[in-house]
Coordinates of C-alpha atoms and ligand atoms in Angstrom, one line a residue:
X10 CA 18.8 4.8 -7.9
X11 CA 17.5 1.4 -9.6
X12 CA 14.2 -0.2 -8.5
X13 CA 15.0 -2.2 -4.9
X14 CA 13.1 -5.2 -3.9
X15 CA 10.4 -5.4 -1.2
X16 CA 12.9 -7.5 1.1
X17 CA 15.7 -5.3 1.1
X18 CA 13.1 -2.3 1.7
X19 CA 11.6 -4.4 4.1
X20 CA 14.5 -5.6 6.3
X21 CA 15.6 -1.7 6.7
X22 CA 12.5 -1.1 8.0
X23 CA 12.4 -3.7 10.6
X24 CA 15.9 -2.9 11.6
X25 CA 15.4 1.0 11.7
X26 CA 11.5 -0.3 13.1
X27 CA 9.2 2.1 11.0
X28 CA 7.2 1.1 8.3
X29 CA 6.7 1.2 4.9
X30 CA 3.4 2.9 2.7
X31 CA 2.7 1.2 -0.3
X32 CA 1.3 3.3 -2.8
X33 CA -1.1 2.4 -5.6
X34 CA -0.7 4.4 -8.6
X35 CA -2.9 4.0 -12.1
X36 CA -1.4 7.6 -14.2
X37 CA 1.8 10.0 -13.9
X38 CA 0.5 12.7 -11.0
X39 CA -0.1 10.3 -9.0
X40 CA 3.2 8.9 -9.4
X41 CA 4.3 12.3 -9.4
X42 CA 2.6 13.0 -6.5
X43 CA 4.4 10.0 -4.3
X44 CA 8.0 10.5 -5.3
X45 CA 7.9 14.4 -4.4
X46 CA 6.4 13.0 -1.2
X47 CA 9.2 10.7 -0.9
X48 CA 11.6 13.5 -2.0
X49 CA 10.3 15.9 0.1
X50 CA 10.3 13.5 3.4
X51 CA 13.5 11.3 2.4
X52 CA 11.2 8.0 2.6
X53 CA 11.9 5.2 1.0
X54 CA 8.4 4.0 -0.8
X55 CA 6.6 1.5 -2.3
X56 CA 4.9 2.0 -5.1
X57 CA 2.0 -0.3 -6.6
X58 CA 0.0 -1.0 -9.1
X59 CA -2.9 -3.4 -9.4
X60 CA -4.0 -5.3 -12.3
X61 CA -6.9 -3.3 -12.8
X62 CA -4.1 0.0 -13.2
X63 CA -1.7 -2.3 -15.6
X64 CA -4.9 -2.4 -17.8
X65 CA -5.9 1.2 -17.2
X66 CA -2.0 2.7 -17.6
X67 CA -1.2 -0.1 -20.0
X68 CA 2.1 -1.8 -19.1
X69 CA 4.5 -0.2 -21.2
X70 CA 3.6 3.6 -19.8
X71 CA 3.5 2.5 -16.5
X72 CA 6.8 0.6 -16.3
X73 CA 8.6 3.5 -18.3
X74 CA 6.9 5.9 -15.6
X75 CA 8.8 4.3 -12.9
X76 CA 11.8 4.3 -14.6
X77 CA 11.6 8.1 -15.2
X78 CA 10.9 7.9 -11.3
X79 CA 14.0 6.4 -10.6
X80 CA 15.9 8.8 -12.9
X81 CA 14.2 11.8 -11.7
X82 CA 14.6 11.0 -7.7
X83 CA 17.8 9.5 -7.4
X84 CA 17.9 9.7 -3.9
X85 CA 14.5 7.5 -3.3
X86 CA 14.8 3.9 -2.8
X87 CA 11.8 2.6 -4.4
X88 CA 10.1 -0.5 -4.9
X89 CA 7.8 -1.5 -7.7
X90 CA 5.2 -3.7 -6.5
X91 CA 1.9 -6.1 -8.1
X92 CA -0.4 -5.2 -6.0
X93 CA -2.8 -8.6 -5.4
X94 CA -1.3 -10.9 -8.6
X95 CA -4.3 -13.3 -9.2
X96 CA -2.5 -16.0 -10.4
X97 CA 1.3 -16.6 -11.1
X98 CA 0.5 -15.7 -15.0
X99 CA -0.1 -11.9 -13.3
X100 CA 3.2 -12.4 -11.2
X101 CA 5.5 -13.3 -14.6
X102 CA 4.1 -10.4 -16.3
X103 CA 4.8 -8.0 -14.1
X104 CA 8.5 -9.7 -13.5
X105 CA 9.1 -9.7 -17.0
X106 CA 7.9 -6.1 -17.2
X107 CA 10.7 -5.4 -14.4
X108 CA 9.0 -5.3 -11.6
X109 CA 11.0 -6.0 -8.2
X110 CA 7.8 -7.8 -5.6
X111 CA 4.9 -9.4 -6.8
X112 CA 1.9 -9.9 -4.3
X113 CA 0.6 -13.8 -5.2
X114 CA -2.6 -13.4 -3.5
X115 CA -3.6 -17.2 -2.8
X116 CA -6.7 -16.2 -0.5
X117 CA -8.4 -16.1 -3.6
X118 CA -8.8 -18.2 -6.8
X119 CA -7.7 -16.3 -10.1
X120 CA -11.4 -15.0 -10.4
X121 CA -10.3 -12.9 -7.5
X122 CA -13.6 -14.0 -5.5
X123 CA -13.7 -17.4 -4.9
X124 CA -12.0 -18.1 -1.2
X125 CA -9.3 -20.8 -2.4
X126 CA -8.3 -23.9 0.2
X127 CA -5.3 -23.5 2.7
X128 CA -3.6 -26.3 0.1
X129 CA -4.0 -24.3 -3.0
X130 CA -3.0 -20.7 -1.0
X131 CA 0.4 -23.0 -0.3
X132 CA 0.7 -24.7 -3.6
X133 CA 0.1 -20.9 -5.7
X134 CA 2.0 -19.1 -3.6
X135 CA 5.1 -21.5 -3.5
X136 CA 5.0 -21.5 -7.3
X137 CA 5.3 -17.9 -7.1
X138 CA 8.3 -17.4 -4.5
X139 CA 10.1 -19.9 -6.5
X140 CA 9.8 -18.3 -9.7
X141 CA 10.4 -15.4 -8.6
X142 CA 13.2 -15.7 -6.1
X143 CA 15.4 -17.0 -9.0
X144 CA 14.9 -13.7 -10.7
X145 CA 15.7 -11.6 -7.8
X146 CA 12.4 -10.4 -7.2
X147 CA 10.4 -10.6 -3.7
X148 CA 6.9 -12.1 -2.7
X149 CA 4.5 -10.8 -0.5
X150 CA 1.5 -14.1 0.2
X151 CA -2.2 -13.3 1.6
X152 CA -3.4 -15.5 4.3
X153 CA -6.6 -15.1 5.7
X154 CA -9.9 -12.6 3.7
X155 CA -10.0 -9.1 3.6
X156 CA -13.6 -8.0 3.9
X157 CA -15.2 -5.8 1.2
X158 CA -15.5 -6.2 -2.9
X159 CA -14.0 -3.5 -4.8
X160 CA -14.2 -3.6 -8.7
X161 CA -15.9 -7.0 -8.8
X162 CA -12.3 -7.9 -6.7
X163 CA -12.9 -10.0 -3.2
X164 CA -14.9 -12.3 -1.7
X165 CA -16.8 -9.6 0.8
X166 CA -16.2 -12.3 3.5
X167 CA -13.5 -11.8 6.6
X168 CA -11.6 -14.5 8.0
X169 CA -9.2 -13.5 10.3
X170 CA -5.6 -15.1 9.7
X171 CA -5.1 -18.1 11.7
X172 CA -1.4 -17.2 13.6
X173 CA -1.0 -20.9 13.6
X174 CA -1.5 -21.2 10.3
X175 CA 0.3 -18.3 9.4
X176 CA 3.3 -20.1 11.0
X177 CA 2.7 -23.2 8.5
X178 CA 2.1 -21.0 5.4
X179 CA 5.8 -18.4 5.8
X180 CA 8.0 -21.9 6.3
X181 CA 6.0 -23.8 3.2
X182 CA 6.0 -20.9 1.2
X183 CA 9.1 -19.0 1.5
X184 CA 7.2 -15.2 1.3
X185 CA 9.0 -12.4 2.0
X186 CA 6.2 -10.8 3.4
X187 CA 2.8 -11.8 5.0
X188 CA -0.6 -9.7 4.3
X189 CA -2.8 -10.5 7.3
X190 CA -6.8 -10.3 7.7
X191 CA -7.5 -8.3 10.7
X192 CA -10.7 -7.0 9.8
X193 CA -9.9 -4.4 7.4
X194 CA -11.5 -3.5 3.3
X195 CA -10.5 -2.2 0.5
X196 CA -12.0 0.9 -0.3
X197 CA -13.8 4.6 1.5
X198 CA -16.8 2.4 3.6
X199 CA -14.5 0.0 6.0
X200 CA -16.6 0.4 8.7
X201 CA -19.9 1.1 10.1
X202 CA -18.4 2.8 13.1
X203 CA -15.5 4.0 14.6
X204 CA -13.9 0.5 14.7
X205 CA -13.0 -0.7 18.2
X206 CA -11.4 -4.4 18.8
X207 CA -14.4 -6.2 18.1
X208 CA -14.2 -5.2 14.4
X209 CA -10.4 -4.4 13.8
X210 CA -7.9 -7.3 15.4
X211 CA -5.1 -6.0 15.8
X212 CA -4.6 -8.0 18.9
X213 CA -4.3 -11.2 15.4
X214 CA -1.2 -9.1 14.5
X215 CA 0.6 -9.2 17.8
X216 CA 0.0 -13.2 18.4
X217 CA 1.4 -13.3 14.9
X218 CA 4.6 -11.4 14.8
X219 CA 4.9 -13.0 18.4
X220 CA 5.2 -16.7 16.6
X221 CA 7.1 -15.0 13.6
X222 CA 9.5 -12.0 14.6
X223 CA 11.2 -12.5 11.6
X224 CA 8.6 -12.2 9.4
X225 CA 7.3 -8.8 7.5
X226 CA 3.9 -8.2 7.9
X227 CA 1.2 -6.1 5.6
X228 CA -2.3 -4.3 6.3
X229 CA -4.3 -4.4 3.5
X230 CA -6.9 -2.3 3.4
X231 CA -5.3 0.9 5.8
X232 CA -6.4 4.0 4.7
X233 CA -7.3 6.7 7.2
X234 CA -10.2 7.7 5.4
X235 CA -9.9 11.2 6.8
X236 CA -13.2 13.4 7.6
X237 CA -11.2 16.0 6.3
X238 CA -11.0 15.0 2.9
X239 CA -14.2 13.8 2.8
X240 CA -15.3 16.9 4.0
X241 CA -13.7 19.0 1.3
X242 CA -14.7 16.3 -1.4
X243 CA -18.8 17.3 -0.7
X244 CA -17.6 21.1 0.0
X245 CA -16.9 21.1 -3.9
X246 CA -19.9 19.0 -5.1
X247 CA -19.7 15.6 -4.2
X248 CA -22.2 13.5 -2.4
X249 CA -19.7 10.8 -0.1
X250 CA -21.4 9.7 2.7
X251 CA -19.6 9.9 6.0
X252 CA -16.8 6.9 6.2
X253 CA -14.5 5.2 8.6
X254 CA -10.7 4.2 8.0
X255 CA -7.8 2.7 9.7
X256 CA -7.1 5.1 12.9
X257 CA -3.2 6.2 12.2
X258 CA -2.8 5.2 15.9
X259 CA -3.5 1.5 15.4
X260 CA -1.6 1.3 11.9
X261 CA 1.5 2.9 14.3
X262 CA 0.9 -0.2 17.0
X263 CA 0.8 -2.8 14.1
X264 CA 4.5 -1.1 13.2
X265 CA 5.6 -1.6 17.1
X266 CA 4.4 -5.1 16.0
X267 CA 6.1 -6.2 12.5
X268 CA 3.7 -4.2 10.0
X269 CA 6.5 -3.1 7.8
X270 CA 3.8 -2.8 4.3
X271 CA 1.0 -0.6 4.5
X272 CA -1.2 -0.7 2.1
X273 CA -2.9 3.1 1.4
X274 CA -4.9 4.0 -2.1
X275 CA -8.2 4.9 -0.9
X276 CA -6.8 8.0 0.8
X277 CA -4.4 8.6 -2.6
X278 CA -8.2 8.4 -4.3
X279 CA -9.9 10.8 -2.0
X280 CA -6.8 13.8 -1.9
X281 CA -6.9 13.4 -5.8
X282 CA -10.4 13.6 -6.1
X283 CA -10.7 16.3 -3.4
X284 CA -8.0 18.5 -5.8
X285 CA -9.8 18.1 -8.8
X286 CA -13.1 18.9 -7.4
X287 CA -11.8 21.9 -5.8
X288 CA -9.7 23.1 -8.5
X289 CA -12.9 23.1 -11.2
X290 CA -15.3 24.6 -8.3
X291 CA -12.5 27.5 -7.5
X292 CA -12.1 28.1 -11.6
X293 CA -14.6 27.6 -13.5
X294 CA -13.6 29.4 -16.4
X295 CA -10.5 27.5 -16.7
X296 CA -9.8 25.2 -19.7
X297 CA -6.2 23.9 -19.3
X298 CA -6.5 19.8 -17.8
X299 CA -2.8 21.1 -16.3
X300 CA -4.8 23.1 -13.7
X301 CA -6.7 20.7 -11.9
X302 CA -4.2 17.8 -13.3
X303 CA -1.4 19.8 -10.8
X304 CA -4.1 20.2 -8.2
X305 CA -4.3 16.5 -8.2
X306 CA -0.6 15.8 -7.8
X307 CA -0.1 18.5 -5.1
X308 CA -3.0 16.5 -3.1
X309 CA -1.2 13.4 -3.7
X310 CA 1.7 14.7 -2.2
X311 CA 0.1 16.4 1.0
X312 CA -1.7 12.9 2.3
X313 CA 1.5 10.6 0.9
X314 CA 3.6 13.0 3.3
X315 CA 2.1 12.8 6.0
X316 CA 1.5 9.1 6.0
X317 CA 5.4 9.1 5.8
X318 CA 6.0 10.7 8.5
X319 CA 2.9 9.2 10.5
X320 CA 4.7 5.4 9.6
X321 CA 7.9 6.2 11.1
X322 CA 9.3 6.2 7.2
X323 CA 10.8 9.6 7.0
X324 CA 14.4 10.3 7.0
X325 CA 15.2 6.5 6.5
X326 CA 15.7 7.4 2.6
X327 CA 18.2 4.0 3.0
X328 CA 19.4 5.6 5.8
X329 CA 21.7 7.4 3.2
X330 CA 20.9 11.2 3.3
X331 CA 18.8 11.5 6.4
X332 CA 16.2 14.4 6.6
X333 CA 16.0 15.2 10.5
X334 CA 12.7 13.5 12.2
X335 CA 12.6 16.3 14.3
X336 CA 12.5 18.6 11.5
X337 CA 9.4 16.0 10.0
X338 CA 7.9 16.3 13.4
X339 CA 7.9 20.1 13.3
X340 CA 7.4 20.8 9.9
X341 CA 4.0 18.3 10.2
X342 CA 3.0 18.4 13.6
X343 CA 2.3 14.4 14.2
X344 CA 4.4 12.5 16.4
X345 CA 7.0 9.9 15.0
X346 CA 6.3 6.4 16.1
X347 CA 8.3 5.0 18.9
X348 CA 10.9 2.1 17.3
Ligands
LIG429 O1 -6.4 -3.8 -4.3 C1 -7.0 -2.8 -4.1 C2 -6.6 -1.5 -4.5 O2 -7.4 -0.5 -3.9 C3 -6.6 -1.4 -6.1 O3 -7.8 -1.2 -6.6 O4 -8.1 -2.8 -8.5 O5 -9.4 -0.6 -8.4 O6 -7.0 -0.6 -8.9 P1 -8.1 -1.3 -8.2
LIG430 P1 -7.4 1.0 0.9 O1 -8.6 0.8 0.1 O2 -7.7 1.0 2.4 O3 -6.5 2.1 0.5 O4 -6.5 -0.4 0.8 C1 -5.6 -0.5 -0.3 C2 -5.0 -1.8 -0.4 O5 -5.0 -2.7 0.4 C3 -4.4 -2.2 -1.7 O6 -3.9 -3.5 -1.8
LIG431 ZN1 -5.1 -4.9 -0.7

C-alpha cells in the first residue's frame, strides 16, 4: 500500500474511536521494528521522523526506507510524518521528499526555543496548511508548550493549551490535527512523581475536544516510560535513574476524548537500548553488529505492539483484513479501550 495521509488515518480512527501511535524512527530496525509490529497486530501506524533523524538517516535513506516499508508490508496503512517542522522551509522539504503530514510547530520560533506569539503560531502554521493542502499532504499545528528541552529542542516552559484559543487557532488555521500542552515532555524524566492531575491535565483535553468534536487531537510527549525497561536497561550496565511516563490508562481516556496521534519515541529509545545492552552483556564474545542490531529490532517490535493494542489500534489495519481484538487481547493480556 502507498504512504496515506495523517487525515485519512486520522478520520478512521475517530470513526472506529481508537487511536493512533506515532512512531519516531532515525535507522532501518527501528523501522523494521514498527512495521512487523504493525504486521503482526494489523495496525495502521504512523511513522515519524524529526529533523534531528532527517540529518542523522540523511533524507534520501530514510525516504527510500519507507518506501521499502510500503513494498514490504502491503497490508499496513502507513503514514510518513515530520515530526515538529520548525519552520515551513522543514515542512517543503520533507513534502518534496514525499512525505504525506508535516507537523508546523508554531509554539516555537524556528530556533525551536523561543515561545513564538499566538499571531505568529497562526500566521506559520496557516502558511503551512495551505502549502501543503494543495499537495495533498496533511498538517498537524502545536498550540500551547510542552515542558522539557531535548537536544537543545524546547523552551523547558509549559503552558497549558488555552481551549478557547484552541477553538480560534483549528478555524484560522485549517490543521488537520491539534498537539495539545497538557503537561507532558519529551524524553525518559517527565515527571518527578507519579503524575496526578495537578501535573498532567488531561481534564485541558476533555474541555477541548468538548469545543471541537471534530477535531484530531495529539499527546506529545506520551511515553510510558516503563519500570520494566528501565529496569532491564541497568540490569545490563546502565546507570538510568528511576523515571516517570504517561500512565497507558490516561493516554486510553485522552482516546475516549479525541486523542487520535500519540506521540511515543522515548519508549522506542529505551526497548532498543535495553536489546542492545542485553544482547552484548549475554554475548560477549560475539562480533557480528547483526546480533545485537536484531536484538534491537525485536525490542522495537515488543513495546510498538503492545502500544497498538493498548491504543485501541489493532485490527483496524483500514479496517481491511481485520486481526480479532479478542485474539490481541489474549495473545497480550491488556484490555482494549472502550470506543
Ligand atoms: O520531538 C521529539 C522526539 O523525541 C525526537 O527527538 O529530535 O532527538 O530526534 P530528536
Ligand atoms: P516521548 O519523548 O514521550 O516519546 O515523546 C515523543 C514526542 O512527542 C515526539 O514528538
Ligand atoms: Zn513531540
Amino acid at each position: 500500500m502507498a504512504l496515506v495521509s495523517l487525515r485519512q488515518l486520522l478520520d478512521e480512527a475517530a470513526t472506529g474511536g481508537y487511536g493512533v501511535g506515532a512512531f519516531n524512527i532515525n535507522n532501518m530496525e527501528q523501522l523494521q521494528g514498527i512495521m512487523e509490529a504493525a504486521a503482526e497486530t494489523a495496525s495502521p501506524v504512523i511513522v515519524q521522523a524529526s529533523r534531528g533523524a532527517r540529518k542523522y538517516a540523511g533524507d534520501r535513506f530514510l525516504y527510500a526506507l519507507m518506501v521499502a516499508a510500503t513494498e514490504t508490508w502491503p497490508d499496513v496503512p502507513v503514514v510518513l510524518h515530520q515530526d515538529h517542522g520548525n519552520s515551513p522551509e522543514t515542512c517543503a522539504t520533507a513534502i518534496e521528499l514525499g512525505f504525506t503530514s508535516v507537523m508546523m510547530d508554531g509554539s516555537l520560533r524556528e530556533d525551536g526555543k523561543t515561545i513564538s506569539t499566538y499571531e505568529e503560531n497562526v500566521a506559520v502554521t496557516r502558511e503551512v496548511v495551505d502549502f501543503a493542502h494543495a499537495r495533498g499532504v496533511s498538517v498537524e499545528g502545536e498550540l500551547g508548550t510542552l515542558g522539557g528541552i531535548e537536544d537543545g529542542v524546547g523552551s523547558g516552559e509549559v503552558n497549558l493549551t488555552d481551549p478557547e484559543q484552541a477553538e480560534d487557532f483549528v478555524a484560522r488555521t485549517g490543521v488537520d490535527a491539534l498537539a495539545v500542552a497538557i503537561g507532558t515532555s519529551h524524553g525518559a524524566y517527565k515527571f518527578s512523581r507519579a503524575p496526578d492531575k495537578e501535573v498532567l491535565a488531561m481534564d485541558v483535553i476533555e474541555e477541548i475536544h468538548r469545543r471541537l468534536p471534530d477535531t484530531h487531537l495529539v499527546m506529545h510527549g506520551s511515553s510510558s516510560v516503563p519500570a520494566s525497561l528501565i529496569d532491564r536497561i541497568n540490569a545490563a550496565g546502565g546507570s538510568m535513574k528511576p523515571a516517570f511516563g504517561v500512565p497507558v490508562e490516561e493516554i486510553q481516556q485522552g482516546i475516549r476524548h479525541g486523542v487520535r496521534k500519540v506521540n511515543v519515541d522515548t519508549d522506542g529509545r529505551l526497548a532498543m537500548t535495553a536489546g542492545a545492552r542485553e544482547a552484548f552483556r549475554d554475548d560477549p564474545a560475539e562480533f557480528d553488529p547483526r546480533h545485537f542490531l536484531k536484538a534491537t529490532r525485536q525490542a522495537m517490535r515488543e513495546v510498538v505492539a503492545e502500544r497498538m493494542v493498548q491504543f485501541g489500534t489493532a485490527g483496524h489495519a483500514g479496517d481491511y483484513s481485520p486481526a480479532s481484538l479478542e485474539e490481541m487481547t489474549k495473545r497480550y493480556g491488556v484490555p482494549i479501550p472502550a470506543a
